[in-house]
Tab-separated table of C-alpha atoms and ligand atoms in Angstrom:
chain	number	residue	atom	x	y	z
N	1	UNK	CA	8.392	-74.562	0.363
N	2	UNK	CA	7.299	-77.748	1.659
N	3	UNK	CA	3.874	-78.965	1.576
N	4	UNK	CA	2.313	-78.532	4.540
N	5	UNK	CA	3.735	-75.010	4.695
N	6	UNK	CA	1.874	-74.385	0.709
N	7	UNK	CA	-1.323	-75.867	2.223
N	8	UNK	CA	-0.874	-73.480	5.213
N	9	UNK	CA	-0.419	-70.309	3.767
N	10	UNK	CA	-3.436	-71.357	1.200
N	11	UNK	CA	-5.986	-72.204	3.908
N	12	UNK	CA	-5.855	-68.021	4.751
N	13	UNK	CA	-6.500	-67.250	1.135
N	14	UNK	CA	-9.062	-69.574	0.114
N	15	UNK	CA	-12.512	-69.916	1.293
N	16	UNK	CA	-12.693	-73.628	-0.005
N	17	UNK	CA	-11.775	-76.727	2.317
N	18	UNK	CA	-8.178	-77.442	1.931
N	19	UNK	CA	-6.888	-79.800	4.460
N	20	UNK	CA	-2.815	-81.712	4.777
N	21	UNK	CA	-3.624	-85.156	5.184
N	22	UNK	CA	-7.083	-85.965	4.738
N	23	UNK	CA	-9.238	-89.442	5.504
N	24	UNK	CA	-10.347	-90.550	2.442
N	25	UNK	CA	-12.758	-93.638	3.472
N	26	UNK	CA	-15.849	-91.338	4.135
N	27	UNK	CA	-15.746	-90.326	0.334
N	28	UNK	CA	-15.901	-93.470	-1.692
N	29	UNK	CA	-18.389	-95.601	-1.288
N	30	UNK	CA	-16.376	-98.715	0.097
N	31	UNK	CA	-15.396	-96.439	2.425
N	32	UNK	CA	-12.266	-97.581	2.696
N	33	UNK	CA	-8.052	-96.162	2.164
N	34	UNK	CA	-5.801	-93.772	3.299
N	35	UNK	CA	-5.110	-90.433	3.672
N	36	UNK	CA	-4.785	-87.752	0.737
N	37	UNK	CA	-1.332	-85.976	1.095
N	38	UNK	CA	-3.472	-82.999	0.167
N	39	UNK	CA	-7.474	-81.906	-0.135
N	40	UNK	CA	-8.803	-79.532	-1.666
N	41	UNK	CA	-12.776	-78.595	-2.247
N	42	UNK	CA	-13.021	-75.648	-4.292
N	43	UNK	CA	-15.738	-73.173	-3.511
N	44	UNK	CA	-15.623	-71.768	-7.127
N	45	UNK	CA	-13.764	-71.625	-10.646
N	46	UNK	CA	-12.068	-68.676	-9.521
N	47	UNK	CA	-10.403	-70.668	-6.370
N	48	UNK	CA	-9.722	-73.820	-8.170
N	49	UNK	CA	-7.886	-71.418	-11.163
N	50	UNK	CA	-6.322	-69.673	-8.070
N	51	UNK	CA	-5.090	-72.735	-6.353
N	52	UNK	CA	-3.693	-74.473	-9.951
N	53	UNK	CA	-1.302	-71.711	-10.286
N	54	UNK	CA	-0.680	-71.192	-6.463
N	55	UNK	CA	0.491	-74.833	-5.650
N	56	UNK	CA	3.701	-75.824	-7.412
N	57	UNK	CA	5.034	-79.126	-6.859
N	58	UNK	CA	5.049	-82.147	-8.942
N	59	UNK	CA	2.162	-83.620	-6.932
N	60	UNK	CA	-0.414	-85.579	-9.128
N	61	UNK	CA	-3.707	-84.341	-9.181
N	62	UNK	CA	-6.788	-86.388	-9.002
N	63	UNK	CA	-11.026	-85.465	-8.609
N	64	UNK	CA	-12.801	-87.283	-7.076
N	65	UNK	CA	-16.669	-87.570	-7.637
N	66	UNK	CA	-18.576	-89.175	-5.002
N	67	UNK	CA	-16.382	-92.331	-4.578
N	68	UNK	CA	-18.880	-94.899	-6.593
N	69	UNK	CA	-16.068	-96.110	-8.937
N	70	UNK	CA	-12.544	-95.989	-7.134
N	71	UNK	CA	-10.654	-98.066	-4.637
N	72	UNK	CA	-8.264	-96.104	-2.261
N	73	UNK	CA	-4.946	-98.225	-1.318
N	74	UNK	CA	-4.298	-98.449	2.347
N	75	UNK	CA	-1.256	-96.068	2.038
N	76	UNK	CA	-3.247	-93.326	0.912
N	77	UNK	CA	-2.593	-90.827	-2.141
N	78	UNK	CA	0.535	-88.887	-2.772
N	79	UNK	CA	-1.033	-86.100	-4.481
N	80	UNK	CA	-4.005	-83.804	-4.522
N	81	UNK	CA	-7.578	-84.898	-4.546
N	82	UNK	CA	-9.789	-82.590	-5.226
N	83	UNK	CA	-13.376	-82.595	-4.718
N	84	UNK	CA	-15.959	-80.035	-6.310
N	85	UNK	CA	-17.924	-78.079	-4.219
N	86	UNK	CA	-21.290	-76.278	-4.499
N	87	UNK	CA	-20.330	-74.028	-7.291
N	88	UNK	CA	-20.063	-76.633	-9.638
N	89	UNK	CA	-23.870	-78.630	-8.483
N	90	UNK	CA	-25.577	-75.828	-11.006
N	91	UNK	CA	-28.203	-77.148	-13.614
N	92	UNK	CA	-30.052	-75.159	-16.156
N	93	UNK	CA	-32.529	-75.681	-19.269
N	94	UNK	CA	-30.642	-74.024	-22.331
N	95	UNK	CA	-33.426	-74.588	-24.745
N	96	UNK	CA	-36.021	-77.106	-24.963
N	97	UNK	CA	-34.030	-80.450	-25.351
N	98	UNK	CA	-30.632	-79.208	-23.667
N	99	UNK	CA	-29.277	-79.285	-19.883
N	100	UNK	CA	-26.227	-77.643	-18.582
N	101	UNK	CA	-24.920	-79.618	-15.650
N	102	UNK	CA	-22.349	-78.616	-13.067
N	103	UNK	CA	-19.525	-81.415	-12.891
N	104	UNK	CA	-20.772	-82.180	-9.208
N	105	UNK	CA	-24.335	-82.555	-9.996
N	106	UNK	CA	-25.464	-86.043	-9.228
N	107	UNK	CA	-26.701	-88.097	-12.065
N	108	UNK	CA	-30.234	-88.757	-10.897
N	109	UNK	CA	-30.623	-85.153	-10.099
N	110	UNK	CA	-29.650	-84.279	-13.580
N	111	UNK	CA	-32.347	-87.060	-14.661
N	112	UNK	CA	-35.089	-85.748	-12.161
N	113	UNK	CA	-34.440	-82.362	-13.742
N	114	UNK	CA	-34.627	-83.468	-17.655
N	115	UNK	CA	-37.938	-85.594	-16.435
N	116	UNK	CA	-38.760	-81.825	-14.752
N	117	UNK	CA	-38.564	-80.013	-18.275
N	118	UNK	CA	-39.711	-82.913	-20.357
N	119	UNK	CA	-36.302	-83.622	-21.587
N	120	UNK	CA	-36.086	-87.262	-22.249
N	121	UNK	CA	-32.957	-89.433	-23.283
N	122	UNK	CA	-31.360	-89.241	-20.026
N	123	UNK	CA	-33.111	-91.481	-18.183
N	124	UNK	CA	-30.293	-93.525	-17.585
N	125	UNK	CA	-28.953	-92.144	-15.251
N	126	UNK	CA	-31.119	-92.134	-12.801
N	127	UNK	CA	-30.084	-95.582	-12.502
N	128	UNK	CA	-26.244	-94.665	-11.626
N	129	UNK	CA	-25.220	-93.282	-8.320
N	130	UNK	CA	-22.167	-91.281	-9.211
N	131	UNK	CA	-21.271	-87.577	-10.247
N	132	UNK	CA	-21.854	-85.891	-13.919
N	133	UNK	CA	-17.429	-85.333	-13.791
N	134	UNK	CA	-17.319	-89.144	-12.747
N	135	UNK	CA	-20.367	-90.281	-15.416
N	136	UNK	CA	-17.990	-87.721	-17.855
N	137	UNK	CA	-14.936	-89.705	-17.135
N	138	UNK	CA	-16.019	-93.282	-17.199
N	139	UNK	CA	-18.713	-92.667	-20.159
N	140	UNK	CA	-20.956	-94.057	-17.728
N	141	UNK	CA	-24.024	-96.314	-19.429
N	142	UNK	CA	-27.081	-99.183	-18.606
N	143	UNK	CA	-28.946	-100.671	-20.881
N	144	UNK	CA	-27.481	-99.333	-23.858
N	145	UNK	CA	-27.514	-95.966	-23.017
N	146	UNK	CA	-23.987	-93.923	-22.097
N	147	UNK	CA	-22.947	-90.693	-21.790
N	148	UNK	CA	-22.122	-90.117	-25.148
N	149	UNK	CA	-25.027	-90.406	-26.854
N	150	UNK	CA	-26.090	-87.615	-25.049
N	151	UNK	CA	-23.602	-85.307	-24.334
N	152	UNK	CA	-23.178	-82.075	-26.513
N	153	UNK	CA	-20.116	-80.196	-24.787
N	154	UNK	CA	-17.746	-80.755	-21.765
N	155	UNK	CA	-16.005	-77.643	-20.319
N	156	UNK	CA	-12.980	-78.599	-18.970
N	157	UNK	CA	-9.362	-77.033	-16.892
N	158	UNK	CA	-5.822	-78.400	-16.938
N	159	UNK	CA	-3.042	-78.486	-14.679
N	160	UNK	CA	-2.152	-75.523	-15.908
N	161	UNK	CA	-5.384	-73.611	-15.174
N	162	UNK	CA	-6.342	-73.279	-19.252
N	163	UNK	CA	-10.534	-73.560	-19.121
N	164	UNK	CA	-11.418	-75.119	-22.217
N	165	UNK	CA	-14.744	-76.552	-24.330
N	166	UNK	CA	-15.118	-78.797	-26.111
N	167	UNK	CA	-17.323	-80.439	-28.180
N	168	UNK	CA	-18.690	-83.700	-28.695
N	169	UNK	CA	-17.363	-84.310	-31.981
N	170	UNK	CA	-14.126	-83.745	-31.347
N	171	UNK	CA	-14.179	-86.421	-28.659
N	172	UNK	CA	-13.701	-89.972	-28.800
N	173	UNK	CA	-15.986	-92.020	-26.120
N	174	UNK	CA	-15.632	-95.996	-26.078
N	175	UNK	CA	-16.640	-98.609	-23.527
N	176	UNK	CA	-16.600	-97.018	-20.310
N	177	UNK	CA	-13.475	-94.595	-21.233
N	178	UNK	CA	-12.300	-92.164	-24.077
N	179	UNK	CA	-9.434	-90.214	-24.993
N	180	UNK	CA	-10.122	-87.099	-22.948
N	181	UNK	CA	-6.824	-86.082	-21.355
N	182	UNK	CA	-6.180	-87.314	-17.545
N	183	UNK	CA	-5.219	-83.833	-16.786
N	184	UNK	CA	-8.663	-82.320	-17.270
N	185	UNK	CA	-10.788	-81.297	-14.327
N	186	UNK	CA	-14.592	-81.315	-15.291
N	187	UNK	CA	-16.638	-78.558	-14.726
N	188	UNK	CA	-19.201	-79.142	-16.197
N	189	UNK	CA	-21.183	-80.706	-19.280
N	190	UNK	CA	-24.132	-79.721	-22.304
N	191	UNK	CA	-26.737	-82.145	-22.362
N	192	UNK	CA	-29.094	-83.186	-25.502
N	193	UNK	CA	-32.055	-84.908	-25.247
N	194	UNK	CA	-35.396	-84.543	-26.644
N	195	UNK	CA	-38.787	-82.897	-25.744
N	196	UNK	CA	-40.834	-85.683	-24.751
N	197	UNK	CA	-43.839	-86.344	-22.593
N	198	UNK	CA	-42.736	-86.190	-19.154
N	199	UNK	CA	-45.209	-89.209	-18.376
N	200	UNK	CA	-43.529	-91.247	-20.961
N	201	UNK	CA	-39.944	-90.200	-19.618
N	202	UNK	CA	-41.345	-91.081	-15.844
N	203	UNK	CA	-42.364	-94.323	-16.967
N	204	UNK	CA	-39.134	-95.073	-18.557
N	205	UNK	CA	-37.398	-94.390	-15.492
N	206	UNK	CA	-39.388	-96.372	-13.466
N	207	UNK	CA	-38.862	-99.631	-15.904
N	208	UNK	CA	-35.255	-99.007	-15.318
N	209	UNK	CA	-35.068	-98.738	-12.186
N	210	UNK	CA	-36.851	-101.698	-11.491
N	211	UNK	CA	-34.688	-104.094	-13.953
N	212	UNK	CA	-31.824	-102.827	-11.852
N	213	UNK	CA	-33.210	-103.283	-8.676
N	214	UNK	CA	-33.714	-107.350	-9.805
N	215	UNK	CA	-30.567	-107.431	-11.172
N	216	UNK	CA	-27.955	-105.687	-9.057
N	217	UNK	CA	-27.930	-105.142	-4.925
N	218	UNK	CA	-28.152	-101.845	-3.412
N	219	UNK	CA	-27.311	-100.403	0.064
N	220	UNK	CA	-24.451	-102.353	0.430
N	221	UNK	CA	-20.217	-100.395	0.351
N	222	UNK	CA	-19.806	-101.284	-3.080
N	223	UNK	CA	-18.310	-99.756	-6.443
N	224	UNK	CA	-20.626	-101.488	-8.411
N	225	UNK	CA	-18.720	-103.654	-11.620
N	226	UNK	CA	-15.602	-104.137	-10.470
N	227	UNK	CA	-14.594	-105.614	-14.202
N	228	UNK	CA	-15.941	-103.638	-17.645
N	229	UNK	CA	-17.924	-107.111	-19.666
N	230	UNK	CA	-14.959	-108.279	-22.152
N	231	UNK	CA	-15.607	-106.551	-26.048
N	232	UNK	CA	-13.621	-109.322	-28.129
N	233	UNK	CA	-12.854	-112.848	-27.634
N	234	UNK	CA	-16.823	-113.539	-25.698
N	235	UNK	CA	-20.000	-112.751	-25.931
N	236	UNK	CA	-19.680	-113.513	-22.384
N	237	UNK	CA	-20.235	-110.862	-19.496
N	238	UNK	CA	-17.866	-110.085	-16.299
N	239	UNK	CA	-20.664	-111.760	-14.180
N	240	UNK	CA	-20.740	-114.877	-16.040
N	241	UNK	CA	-17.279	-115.211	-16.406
N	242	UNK	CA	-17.008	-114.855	-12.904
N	243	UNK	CA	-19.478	-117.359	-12.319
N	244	UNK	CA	-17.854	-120.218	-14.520
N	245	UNK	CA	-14.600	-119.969	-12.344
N	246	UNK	CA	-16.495	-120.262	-9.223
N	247	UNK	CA	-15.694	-117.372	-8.138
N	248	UNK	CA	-18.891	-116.085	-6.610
N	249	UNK	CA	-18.255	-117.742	-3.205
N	250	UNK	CA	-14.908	-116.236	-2.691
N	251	UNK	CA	-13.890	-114.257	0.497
N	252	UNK	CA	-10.833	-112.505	1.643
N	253	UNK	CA	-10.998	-110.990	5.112
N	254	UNK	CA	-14.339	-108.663	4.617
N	255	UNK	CA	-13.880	-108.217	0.979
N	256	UNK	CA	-16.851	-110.464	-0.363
N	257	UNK	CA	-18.793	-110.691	-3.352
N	258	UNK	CA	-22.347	-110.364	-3.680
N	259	UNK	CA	-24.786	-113.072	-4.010
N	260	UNK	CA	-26.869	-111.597	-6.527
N	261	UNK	CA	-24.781	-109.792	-8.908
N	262	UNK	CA	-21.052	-111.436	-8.843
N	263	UNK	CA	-19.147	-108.308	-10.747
N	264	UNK	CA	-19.796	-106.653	-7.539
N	265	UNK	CA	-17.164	-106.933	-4.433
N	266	UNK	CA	-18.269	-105.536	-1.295
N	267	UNK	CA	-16.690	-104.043	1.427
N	268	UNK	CA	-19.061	-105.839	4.912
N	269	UNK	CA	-17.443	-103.692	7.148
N	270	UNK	CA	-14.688	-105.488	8.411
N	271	UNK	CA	-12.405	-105.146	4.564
N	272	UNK	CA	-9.639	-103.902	4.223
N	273	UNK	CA	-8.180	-101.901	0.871
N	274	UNK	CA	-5.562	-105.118	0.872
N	275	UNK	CA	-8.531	-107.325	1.085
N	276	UNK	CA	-10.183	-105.832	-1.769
N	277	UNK	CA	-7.726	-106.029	-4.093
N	278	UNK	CA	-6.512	-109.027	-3.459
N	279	UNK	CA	-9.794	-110.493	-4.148
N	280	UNK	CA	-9.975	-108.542	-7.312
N	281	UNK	CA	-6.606	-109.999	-8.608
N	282	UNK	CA	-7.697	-113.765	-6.997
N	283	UNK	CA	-10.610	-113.635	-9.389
N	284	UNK	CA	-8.926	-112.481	-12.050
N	285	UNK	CA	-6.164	-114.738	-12.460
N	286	UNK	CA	-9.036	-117.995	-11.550
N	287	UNK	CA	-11.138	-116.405	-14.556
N	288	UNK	CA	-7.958	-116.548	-16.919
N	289	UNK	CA	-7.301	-120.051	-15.592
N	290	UNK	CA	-10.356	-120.964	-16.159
N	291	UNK	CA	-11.816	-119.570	-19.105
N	292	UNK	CA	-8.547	-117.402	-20.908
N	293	UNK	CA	-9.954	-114.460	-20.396
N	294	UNK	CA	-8.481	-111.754	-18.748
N	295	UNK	CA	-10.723	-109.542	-17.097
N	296	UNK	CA	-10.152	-105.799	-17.259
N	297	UNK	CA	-10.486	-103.660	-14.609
N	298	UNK	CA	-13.875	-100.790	-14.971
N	299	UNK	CA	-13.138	-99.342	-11.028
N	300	UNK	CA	-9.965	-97.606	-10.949
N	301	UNK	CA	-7.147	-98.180	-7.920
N	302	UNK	CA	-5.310	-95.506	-6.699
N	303	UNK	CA	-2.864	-95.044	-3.558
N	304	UNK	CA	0.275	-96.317	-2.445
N	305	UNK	CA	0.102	-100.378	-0.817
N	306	UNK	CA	0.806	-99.884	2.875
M	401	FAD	C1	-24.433	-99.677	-6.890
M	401	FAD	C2	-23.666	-99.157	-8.092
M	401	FAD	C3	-24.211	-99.282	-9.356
M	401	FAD	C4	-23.506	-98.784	-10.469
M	401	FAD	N1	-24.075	-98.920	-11.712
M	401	FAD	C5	-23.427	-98.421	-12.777
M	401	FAD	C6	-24.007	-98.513	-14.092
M	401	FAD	O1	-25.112	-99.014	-14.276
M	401	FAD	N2	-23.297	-98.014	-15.132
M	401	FAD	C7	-22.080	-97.440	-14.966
M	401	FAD	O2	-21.477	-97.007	-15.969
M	401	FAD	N3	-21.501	-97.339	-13.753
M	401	FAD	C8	-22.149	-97.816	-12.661
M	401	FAD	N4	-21.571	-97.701	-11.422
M	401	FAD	C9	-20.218	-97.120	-11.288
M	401	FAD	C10	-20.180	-95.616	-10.963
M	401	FAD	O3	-21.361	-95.188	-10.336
M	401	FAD	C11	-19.928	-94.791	-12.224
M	401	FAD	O4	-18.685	-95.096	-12.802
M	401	FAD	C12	-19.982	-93.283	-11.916
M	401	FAD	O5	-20.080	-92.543	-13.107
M	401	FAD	C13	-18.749	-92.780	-11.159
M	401	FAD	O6	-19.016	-91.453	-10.744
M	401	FAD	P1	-18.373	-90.876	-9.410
M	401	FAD	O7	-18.800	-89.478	-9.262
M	401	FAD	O8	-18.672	-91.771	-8.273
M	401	FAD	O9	-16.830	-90.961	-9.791
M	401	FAD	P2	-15.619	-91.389	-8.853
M	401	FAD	O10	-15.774	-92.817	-8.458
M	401	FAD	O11	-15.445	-90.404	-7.771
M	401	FAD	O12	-14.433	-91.270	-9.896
M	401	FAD	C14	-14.398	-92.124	-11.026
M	401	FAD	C15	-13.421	-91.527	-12.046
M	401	FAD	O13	-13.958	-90.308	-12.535
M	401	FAD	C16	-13.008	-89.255	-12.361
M	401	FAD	N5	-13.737	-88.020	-12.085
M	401	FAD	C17	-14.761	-87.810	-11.209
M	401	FAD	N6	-15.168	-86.523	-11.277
M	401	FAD	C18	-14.389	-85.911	-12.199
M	401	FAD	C19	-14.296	-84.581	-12.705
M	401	FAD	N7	-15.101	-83.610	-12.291
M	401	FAD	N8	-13.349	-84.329	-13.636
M	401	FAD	C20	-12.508	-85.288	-14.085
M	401	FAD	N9	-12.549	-86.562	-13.656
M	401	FAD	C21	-13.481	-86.872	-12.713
M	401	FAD	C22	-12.158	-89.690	-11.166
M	401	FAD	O14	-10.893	-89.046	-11.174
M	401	FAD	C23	-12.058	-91.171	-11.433
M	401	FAD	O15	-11.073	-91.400	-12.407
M	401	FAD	C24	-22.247	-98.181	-10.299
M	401	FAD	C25	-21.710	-98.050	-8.997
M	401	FAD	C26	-22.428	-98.524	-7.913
M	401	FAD	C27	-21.830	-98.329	-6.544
């Protein structure tokens, strides 16, 4: 059965969004790419189980958080993006240092909500603007802080619909990564942090907040680092390397980069996907000119080049 056809006969059995080729540039924040080949926003685990066995096809699957980490090529995705829906936004106190978060909870609600029950230890996040499944996936950190030094469990489903847990310990986090499978959906994630004066925990937030605010730009259609800082070879970060090249005044079409924190490429309205990552592989290759070092890349691309 082709596609369409599957995504037909699905949209009368599931109460979830599913859409055939969906806009993608409302839902990441450079708001920019192509179309999805397929959509699908899940109204609960019982759907998304439903629709892993329903669809078969070779597509590749990919969730999508809110959009703060990912560049969408022009030619859109040939696969399935799915995005959670309401289901998976729950948060709960399990006892007094632990929160259970739904994969689509944002991270500063999750941190409003520890700060709430006097949880501290995830104050961090307050400071990053993407989804607990995106924060899950990228190990997301500031100031020394990342997801896994807090983070207990992760409950997680395959291609194949299997709903797993698993536990901390049995998971290997690094730098902005680990070696959870692609495959796995997040659903959602245990929490530890520890009973703490919610005063103290407020205050901590605040002093984050505010060395972010000087440090990086906000309101602006960005993913934030576009390269993770280098582990070997420098003590140098992205930013600086960036800087020695000369980088920071570069421009192609609207894809700029911003004047106060130059690991992060904006989108002014007028970029194009092309744009972007053409910049992003300019100031790579005038980095390793310049300096040797070859940047990695911490935003992922996906999408076919139109
Ligand atoms: C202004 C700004 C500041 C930022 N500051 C920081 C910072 O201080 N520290 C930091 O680490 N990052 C920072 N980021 C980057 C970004 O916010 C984080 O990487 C964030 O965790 C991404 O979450 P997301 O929901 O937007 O994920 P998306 O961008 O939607 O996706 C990112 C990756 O996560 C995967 N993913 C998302 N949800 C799930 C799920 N449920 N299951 C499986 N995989 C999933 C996607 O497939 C993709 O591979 C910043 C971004 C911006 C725009």
């Amino acid at each position: 059965m082709n596609i369409s056809k599957q995504v037909q006969d699905l949209s009368k059995k599931l109460s979830g969004k599913i859409y055939y080729e969906y806009d993608m540039r409302r839902l990441n924040w450079f708001n920019l790419g192509g179309s999805a080949k397929v959509f699908f926003k899940p109204n609960t685990l019982e759907e998304l189980i439903f629709f892993l066995k329903k669809f078969s096809n070779s597509l590749p699957i990919k969730v999508l958080g809110v959009g703060s980490n990912i560049l969408i090529r022009e030619g859109g995705y040939n696969g399935v993006i799915i995005k959670l829906g309401k289901y998976f936004s729950h948060l709960s106190k399990l006892d007094d240092n632990t929160v259970i978060s739904g994969s689509a909870v944002l991270d500063k609600q999750l941190s409003n909500f520890a700060l709430e029950n006097s949880i501290g230890g995830l104050e961090f996040l307050s400071c990053i603007p993407g989804s607990i499944g995106g924060a899950i996936r990228m190990n997301s950190g500031c100031y020394g802080y990342d997801i896994s030094k807090c983070i207990a469990s992760i409950q997680t489903v395959d291609r194949n619909a299997i709903v797993r847990t698993i536990k901390s310990e049995k998971i290997n986090f690094f730098y902005r990564g680990s070696n959870l499978s692609d495959d796995f959906i997040f659903l959602s994630g245990t929490f530890k942090g520890k009973k703490q004066d919610s005063k103290k925990i407020k205050k901590k937030m605040e002093k984050l907040s505010t060395i972010k605010k000087k440090s990086q730009p906000s309101r602006i259609k960005t993913c934030g680092s576009t390269f993770k800082n280098p582990t070997s070879q420098t003590q140098k970060k992205a930013w600086e390397l960036i800087k020695e090249a000369h980088c920071e005044n570069m421009k192609i079409g609207g894809a700029t980069i911003s004047e106060k924190h130059s690991n992060f490429f904006i989108n002014q309205g007028s970029a194009t996907s092309n744009d972007m990552e053409n910049l992003i592989n300019l100031v790579r290759e005038k980095v390793f000119n310049t300096t040797g070092i070859k940047l990695e890349l911490e935003l992922q691309i996906i999408g076919e080049k139109k």
